[in-house]
Coordinates of C-alpha atoms in Angstrom, one line a residue:
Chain A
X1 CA 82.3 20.8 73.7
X2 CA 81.3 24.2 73.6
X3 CA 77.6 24.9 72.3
X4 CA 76.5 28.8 71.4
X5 CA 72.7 29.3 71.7
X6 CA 71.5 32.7 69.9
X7 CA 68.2 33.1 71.0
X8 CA 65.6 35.9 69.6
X9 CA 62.3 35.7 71.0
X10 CA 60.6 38.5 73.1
X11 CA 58.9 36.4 76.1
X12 CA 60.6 34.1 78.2
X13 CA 57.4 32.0 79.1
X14 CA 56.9 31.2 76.4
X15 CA 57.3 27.5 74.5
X16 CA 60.4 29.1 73.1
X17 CA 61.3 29.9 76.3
X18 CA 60.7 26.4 77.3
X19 CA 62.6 24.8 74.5
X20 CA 65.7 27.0 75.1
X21 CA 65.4 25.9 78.9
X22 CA 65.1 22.5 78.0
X23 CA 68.1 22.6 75.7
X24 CA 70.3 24.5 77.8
X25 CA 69.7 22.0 80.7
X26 CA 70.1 18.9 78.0
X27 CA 73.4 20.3 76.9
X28 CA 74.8 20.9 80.4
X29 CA 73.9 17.4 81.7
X30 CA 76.3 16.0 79.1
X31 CA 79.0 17.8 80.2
X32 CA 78.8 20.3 77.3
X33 CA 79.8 24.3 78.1
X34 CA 76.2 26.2 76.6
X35 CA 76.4 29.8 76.3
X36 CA 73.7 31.8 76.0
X37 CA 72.8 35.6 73.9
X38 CA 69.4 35.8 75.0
X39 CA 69.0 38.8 72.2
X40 CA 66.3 40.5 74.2
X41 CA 67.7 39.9 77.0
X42 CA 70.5 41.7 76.2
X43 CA 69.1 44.6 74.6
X44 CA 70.7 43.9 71.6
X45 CA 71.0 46.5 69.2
X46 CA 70.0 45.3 65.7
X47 CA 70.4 48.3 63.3
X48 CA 74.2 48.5 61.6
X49 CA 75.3 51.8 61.2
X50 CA 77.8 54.5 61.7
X51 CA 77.9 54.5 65.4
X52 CA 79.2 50.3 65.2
X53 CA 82.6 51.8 64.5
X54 CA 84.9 53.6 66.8
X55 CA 87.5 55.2 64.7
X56 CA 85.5 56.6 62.4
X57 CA 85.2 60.3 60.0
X58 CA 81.9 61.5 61.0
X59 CA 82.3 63.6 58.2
X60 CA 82.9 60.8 55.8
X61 CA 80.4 59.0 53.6
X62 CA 79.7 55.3 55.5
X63 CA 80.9 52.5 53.4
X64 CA 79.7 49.4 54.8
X65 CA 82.0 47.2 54.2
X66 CA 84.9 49.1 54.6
X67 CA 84.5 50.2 57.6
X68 CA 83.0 47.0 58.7
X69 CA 86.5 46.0 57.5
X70 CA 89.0 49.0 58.9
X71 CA 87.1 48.0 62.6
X72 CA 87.7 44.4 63.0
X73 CA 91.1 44.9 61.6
X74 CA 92.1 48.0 64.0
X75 CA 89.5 46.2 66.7
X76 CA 87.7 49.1 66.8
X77 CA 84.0 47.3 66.7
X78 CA 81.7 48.4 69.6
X79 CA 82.4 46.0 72.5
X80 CA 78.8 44.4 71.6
X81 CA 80.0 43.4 68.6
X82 CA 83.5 42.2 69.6
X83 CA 82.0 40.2 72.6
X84 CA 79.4 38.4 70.5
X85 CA 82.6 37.5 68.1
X86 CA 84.2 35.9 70.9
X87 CA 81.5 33.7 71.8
X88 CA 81.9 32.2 67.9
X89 CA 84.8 32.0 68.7
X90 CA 85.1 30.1 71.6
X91 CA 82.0 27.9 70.2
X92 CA 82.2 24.0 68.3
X93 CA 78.4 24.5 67.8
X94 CA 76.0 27.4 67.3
X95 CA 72.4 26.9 67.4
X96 CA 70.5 30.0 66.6
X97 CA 66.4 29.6 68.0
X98 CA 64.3 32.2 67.1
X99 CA 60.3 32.1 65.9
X100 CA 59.6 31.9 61.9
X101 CA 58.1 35.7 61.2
X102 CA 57.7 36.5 57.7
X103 CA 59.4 33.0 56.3
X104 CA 62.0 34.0 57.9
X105 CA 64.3 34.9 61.5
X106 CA 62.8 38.3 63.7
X107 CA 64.7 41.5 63.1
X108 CA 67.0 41.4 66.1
X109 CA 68.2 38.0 65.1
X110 CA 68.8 39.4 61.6
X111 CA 71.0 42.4 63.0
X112 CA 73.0 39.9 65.3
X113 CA 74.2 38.3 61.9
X114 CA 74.2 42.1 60.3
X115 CA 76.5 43.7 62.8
X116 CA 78.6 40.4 64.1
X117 CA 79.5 38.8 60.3
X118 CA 82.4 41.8 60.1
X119 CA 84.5 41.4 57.3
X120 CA 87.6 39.7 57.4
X121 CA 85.5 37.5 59.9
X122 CA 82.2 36.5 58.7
X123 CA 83.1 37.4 54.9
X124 CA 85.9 39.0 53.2
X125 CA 87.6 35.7 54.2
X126 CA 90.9 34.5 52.1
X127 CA 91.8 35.3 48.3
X128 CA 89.4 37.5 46.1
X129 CA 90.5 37.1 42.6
X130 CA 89.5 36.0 39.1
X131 CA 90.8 32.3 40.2
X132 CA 89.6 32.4 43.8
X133 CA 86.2 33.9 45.3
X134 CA 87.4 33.9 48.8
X135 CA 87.0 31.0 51.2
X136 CA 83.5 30.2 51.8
X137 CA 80.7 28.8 51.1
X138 CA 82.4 25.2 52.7
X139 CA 85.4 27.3 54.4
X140 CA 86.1 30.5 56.0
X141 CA 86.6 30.9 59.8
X142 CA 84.1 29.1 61.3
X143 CA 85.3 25.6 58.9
X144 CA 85.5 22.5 61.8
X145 CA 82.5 24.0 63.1
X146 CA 78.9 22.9 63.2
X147 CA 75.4 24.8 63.3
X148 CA 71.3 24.1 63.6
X149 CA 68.7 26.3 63.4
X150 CA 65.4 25.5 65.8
X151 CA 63.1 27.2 64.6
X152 CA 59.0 27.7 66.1
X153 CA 56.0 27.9 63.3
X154 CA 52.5 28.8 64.1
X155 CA 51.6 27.0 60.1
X156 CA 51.3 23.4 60.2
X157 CA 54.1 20.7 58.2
X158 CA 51.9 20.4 55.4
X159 CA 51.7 24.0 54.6
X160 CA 55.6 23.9 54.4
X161 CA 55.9 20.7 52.6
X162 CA 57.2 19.7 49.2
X163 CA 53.7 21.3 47.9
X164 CA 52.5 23.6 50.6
X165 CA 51.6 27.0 49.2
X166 CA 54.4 28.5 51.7
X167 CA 57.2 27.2 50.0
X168 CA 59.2 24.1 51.2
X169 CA 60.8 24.9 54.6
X170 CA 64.1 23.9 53.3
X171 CA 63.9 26.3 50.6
X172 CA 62.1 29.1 53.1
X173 CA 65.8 28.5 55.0
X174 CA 68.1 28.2 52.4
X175 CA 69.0 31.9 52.5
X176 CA 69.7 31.4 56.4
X177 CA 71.3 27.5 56.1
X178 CA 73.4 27.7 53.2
X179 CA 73.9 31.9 52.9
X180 CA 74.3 32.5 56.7
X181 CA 75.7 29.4 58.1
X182 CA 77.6 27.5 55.6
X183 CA 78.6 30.9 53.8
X184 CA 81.4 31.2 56.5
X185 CA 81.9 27.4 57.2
X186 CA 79.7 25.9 59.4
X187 CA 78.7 22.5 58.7
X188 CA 75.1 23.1 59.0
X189 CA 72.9 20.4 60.5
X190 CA 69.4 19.8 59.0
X191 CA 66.9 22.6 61.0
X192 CA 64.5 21.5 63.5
X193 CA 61.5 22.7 63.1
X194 CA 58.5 23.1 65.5
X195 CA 54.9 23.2 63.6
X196 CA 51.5 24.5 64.7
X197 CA 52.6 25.7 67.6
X198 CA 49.0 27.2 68.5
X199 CA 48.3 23.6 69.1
X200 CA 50.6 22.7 71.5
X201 CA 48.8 20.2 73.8
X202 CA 50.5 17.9 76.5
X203 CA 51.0 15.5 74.2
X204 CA 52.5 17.4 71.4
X205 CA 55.3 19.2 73.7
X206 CA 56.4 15.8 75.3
X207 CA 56.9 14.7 71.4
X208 CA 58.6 17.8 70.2
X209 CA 61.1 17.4 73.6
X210 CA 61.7 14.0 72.9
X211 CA 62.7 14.9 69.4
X212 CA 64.8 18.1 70.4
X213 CA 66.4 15.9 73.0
X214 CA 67.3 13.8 70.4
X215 CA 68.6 15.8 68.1
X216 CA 71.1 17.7 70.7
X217 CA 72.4 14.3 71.7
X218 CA 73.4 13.6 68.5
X219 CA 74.8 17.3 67.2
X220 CA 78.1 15.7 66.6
X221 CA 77.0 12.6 64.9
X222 CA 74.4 13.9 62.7
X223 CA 75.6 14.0 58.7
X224 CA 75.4 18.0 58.1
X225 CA 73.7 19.0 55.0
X226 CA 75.5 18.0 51.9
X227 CA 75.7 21.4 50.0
X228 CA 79.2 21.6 47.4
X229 CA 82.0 23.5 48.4
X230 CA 82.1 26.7 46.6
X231 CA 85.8 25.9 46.1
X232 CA 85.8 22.0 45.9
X233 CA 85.7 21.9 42.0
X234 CA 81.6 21.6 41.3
X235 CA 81.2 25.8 40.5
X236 CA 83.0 27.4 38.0
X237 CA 85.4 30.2 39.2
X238 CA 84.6 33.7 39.0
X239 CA 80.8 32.8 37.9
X240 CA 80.1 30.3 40.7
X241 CA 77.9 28.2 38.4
X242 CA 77.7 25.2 38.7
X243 CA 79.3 23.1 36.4
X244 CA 77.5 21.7 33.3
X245 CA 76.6 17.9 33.9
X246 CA 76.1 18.3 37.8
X247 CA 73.2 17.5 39.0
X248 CA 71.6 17.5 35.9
X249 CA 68.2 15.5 37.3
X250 CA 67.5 18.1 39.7
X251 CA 66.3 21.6 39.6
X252 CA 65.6 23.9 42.2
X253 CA 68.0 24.7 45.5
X254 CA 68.7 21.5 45.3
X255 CA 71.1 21.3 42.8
X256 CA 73.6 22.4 45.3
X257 CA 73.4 19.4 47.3
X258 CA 76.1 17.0 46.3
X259 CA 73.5 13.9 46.6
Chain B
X1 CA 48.9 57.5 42.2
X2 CA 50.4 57.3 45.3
X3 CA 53.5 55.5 45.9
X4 CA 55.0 54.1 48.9
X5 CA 58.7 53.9 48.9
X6 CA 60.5 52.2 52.5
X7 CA 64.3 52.5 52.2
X8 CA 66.6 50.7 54.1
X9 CA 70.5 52.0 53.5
X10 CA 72.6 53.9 56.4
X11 CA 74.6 56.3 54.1
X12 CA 72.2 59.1 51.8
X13 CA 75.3 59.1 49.8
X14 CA 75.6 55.8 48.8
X15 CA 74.8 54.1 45.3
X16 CA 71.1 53.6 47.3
X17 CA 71.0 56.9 48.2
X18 CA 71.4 57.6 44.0
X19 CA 69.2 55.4 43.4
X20 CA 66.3 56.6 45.8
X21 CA 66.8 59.9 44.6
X22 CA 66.4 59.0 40.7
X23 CA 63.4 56.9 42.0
X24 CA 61.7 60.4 44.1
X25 CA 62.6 62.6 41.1
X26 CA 61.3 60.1 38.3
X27 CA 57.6 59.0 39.8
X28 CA 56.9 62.8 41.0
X29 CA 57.8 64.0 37.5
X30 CA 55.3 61.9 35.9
X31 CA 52.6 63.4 38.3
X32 CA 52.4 60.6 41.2
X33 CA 52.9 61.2 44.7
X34 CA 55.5 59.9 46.7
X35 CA 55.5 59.0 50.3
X36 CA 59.1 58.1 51.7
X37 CA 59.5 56.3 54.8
X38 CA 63.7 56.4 54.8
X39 CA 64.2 54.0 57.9
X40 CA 67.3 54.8 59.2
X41 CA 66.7 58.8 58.7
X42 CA 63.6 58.1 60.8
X43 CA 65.8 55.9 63.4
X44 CA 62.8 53.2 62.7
X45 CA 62.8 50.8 66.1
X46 CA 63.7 47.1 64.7
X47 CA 62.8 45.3 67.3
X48 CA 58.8 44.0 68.1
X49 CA 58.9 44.0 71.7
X50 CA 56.4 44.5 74.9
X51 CA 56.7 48.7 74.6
X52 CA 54.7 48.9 70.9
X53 CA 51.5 47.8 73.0
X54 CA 50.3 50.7 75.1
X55 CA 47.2 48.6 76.6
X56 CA 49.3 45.6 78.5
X57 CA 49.3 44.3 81.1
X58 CA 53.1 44.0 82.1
X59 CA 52.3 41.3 84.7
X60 CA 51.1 39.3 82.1
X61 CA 53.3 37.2 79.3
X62 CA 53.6 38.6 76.1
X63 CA 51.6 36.6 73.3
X64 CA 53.1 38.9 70.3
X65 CA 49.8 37.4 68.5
X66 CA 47.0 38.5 70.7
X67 CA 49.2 41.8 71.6
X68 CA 49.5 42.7 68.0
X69 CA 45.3 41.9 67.9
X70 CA 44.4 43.7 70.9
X71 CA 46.5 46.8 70.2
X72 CA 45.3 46.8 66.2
X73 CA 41.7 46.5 67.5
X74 CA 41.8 49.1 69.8
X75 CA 44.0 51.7 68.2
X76 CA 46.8 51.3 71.4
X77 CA 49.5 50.3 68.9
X78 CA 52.5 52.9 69.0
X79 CA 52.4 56.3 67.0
X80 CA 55.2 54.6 64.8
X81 CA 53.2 51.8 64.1
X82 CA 50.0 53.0 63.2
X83 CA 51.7 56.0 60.7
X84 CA 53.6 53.7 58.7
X85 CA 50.0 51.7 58.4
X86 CA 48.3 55.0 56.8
X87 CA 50.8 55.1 54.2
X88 CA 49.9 51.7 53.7
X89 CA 46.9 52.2 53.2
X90 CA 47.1 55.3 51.2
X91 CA 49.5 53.5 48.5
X92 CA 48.7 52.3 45.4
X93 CA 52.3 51.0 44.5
X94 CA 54.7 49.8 47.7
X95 CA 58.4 49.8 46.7
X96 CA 61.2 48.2 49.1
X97 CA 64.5 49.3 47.9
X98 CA 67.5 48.2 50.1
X99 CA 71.1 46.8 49.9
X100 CA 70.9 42.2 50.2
X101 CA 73.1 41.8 53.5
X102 CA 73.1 38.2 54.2
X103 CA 70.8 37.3 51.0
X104 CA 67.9 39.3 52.5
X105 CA 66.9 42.7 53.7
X106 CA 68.9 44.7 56.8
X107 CA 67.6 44.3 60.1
X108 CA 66.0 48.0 60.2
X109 CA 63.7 46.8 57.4
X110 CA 62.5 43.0 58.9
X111 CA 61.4 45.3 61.8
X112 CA 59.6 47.6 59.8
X113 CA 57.6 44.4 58.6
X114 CA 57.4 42.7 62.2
X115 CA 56.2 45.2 63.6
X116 CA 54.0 47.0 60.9
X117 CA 52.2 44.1 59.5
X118 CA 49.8 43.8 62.7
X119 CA 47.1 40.9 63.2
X120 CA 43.6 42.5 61.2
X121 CA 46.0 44.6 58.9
X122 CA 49.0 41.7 57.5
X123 CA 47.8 39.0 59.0
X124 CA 45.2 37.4 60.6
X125 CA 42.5 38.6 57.5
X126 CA 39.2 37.0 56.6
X127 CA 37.9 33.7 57.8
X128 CA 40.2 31.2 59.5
X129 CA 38.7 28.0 60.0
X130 CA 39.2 24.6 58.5
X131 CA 37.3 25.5 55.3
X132 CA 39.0 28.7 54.9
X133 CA 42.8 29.5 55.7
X134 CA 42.4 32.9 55.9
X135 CA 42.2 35.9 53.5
X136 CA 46.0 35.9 52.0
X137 CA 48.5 35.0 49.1
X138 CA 46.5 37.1 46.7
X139 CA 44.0 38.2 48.9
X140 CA 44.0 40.5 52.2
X141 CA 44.8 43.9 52.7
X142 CA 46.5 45.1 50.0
X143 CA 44.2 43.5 47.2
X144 CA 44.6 45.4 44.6
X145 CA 48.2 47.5 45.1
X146 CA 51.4 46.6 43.9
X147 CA 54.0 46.1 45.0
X148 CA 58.3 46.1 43.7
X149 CA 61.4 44.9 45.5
X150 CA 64.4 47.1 44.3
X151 CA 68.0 45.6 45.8
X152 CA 71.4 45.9 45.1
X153 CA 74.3 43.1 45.8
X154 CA 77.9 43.3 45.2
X155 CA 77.9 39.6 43.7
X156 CA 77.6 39.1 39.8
X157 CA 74.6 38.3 38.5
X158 CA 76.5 34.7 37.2
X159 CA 76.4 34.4 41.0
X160 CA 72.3 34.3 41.1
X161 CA 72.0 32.8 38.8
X162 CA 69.8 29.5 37.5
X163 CA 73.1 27.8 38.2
X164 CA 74.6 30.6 40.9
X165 CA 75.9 29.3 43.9
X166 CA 74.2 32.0 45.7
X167 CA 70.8 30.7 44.9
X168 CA 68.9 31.8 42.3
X169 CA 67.7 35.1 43.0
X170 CA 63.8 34.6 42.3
X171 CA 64.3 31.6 45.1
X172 CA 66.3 34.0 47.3
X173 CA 63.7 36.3 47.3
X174 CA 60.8 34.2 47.7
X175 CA 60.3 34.6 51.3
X176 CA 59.7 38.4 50.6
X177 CA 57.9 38.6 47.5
X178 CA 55.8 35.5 48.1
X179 CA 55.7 35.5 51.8
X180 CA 55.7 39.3 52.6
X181 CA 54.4 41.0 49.4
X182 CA 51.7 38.5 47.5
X183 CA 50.8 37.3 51.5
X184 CA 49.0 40.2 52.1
X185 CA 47.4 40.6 49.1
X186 CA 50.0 42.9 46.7
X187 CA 50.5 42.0 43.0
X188 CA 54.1 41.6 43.0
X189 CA 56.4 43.2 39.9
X190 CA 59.4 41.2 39.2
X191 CA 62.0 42.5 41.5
X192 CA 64.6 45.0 40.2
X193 CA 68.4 43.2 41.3
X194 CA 71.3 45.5 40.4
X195 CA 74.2 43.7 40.7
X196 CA 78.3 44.5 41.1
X197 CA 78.0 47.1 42.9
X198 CA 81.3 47.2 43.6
X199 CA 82.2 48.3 40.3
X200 CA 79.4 51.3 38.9
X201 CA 81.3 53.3 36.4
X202 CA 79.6 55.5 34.5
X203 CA 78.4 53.2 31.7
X204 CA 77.1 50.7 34.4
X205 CA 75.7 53.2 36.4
X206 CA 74.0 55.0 33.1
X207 CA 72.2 52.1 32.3
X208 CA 71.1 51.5 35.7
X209 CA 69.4 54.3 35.9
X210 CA 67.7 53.9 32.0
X211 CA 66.2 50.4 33.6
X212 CA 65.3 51.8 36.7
X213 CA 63.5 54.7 34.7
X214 CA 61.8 52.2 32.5
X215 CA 60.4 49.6 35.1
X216 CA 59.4 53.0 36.6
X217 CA 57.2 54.3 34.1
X218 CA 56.1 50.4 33.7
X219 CA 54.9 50.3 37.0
X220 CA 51.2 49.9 36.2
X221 CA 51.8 48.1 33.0
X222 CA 54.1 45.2 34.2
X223 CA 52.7 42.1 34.5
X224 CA 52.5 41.0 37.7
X225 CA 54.4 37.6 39.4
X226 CA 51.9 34.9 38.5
X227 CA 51.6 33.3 42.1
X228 CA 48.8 31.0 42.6
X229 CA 45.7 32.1 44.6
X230 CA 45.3 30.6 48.2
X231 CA 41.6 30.8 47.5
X232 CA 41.6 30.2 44.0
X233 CA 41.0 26.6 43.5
X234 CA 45.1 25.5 43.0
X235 CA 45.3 24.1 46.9
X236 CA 43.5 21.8 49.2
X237 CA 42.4 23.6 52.7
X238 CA 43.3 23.1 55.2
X239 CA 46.4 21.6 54.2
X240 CA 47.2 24.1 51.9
X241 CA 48.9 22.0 49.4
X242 CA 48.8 22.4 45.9
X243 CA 46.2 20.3 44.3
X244 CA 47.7 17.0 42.3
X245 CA 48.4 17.6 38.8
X246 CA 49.1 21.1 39.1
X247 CA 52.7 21.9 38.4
X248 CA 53.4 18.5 37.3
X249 CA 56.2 19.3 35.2
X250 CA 58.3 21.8 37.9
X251 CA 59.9 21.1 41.0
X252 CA 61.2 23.9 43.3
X253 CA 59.3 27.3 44.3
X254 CA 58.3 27.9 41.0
X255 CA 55.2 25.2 41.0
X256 CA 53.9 28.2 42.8
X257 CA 53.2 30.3 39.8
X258 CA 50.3 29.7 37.6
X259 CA 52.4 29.1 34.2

């Protein structure tokens, strides 16, 4: 299989460093292809803008999304942008690692999703009409594909619990897990997430490898999330709401899990 | 008063670009000052790396923690860095007005917030220790500004919805108005969401502007978000959890608010 690793943090050594090392080498042993976009690394450039798009009227207003559209359909993306597409491509799993900052993924991580999602790839996916909102949310061109955040948190499990005064972690992620990742198809695994990480003795690291370990030998065992299908008959079509009677007990992100 | 207005939108002639304008023309018309920081005018770097220390070591790893201390501490932060903080500080009201890509703010603004909300000035406030968890979610800072999220999506409103498939949008936007605005210290307004973008005639576009005007004007007469105080009483420290009994009746992000 062929595993994607998107990977935003500034410092090699570093314990994300570590874990990305660890993984890569976990992945490989099991006769897995990994590749790597060490964001940094690479320089990437985070900020989407005029200069993405290579066939372009200076002199014209930017539209966002249709140029983001005329490009991938001429393939006139920057080469950046068309390499990283590849890679998804070419990939049965994508893991994106990055450190929590602000509840959420580090600005060059963000403009990875910002520049590489082009439309007619990472949205603008099948029929857009009053009886179908496009394939996604379920389906869309990454569907038969699977993806899993690890993500790093200085705060400790209990701030991000059910109660914790951070918000839930699964809700902190939602935006990322079901509007990044399952939005175009993925099957999204639950996240692994790394706590306190200014406390990261001998004894906590050999725990948190053990579990990572863990969780990449089983990445194509592991039951994904359960979120509905935008177009599997739960949400109305065009409102997307959910339909009347579903998930009635529950309130909350949760309603769109199907159990 | 002095407001603080951070833009995030590539194209000055976009529906944002309207909309910043109305914003400019409306707050300095009723006598208030306006700072603009328009972040992809400025070419605003995204990305918190090594280079916005001037006082490192580059033998040494980079801890973006203790860099973001030292350099705070000792005024060796970048010119960028340290500019954007004085209008900070010289705000009363702080107004983030971008387009939702991906159900959250554009790269160029993340890394306005990674890399302007240092440790001493974001972060990293008041007394950390097991009895005290630090100087934030309604203290820090910013006690005592305000601050507005004003976004546009081309998804219906349906779409965020209670019910939406998107996610509600108060959920959606929890990260940022909980985690980056109230975090810090800022009474939060309820966001301003415009949605369909995709199709502003006149008559939608008219009555944009009237309730843009109005939550203008309102901007020191609108009740604030009513998140719970870290250091109010509602949570146990360290653990941060909200106290039993509180909330009983809610589930989700919203046990967070104080009614």
């Amino acid at each position: 299989m062929n595993v994607l690793i998107v990977y935003a943090h500034p410092e090699p050594k570093s314990l994300n460093g570590a874990l990305r090392d660890f993984a890569v080498e976990r992945l490989r042993r099991a006769g897995h292809d990994v590749q790597l976009s060490d964001l940094y690394a690479m320089r990437w450039k985070p900020t989407f803008d005029a200069a993405d798009f290579l066939d372009r009227d200076p002199n014209e207003p930017l539209d966002p999304e249709a140029a983001s559209k005329h490009a991938y359909e001429t393939a006139t993306q920057t080469p950046d942008i068309a390499a990283e597409q590849d890679k998804l491509r070419q990939a049965d799993v994508l893991i994106l690692q990055f450190p929590m900052w602000w509840y959420t993924m580090p600005a060059i991580l963000k403009g990875w999703i910002d520049r590489v999602y082009a439309y007619g790839f990472g949205y603008g996916v099948g029929e857009h009409s009053l009886r179908k909102w496009g394939d996604r949310f379920g389906e869309g061109t990454f569907k038969g594909k699977r993806a899993m955040l690890v993500v790093t948190t200085g705060g400790w499990a209990a701030h991000y619990s059910e109660r914790g005064i951070n918000g839930r972690i699964d809700d902190l992620l939602f935006p990322i897990n079901h509007g990044v990742l399952y939005y175009p198809g993925f099957d999204v695994l639950p996240s692994f997430v790394v706590y306190q990480t200014g406390y990261m003795d001998e004894s906590h690291y050999r725990q948190t490898l053990f579990e990572l370990g863990a969780r990449l030998d089983a990445l194509w065992e592991t039951d994904p999330i359960p979120y509905r299908m935008q177009n599997g008959g739960d949400y109305d079509i065009p409102s997307c709401e959910l339909k009347p009677g579903l998930s009635a007990a529950r309130s909350g992100l949760d309603i769109h899990l199907a159990k």
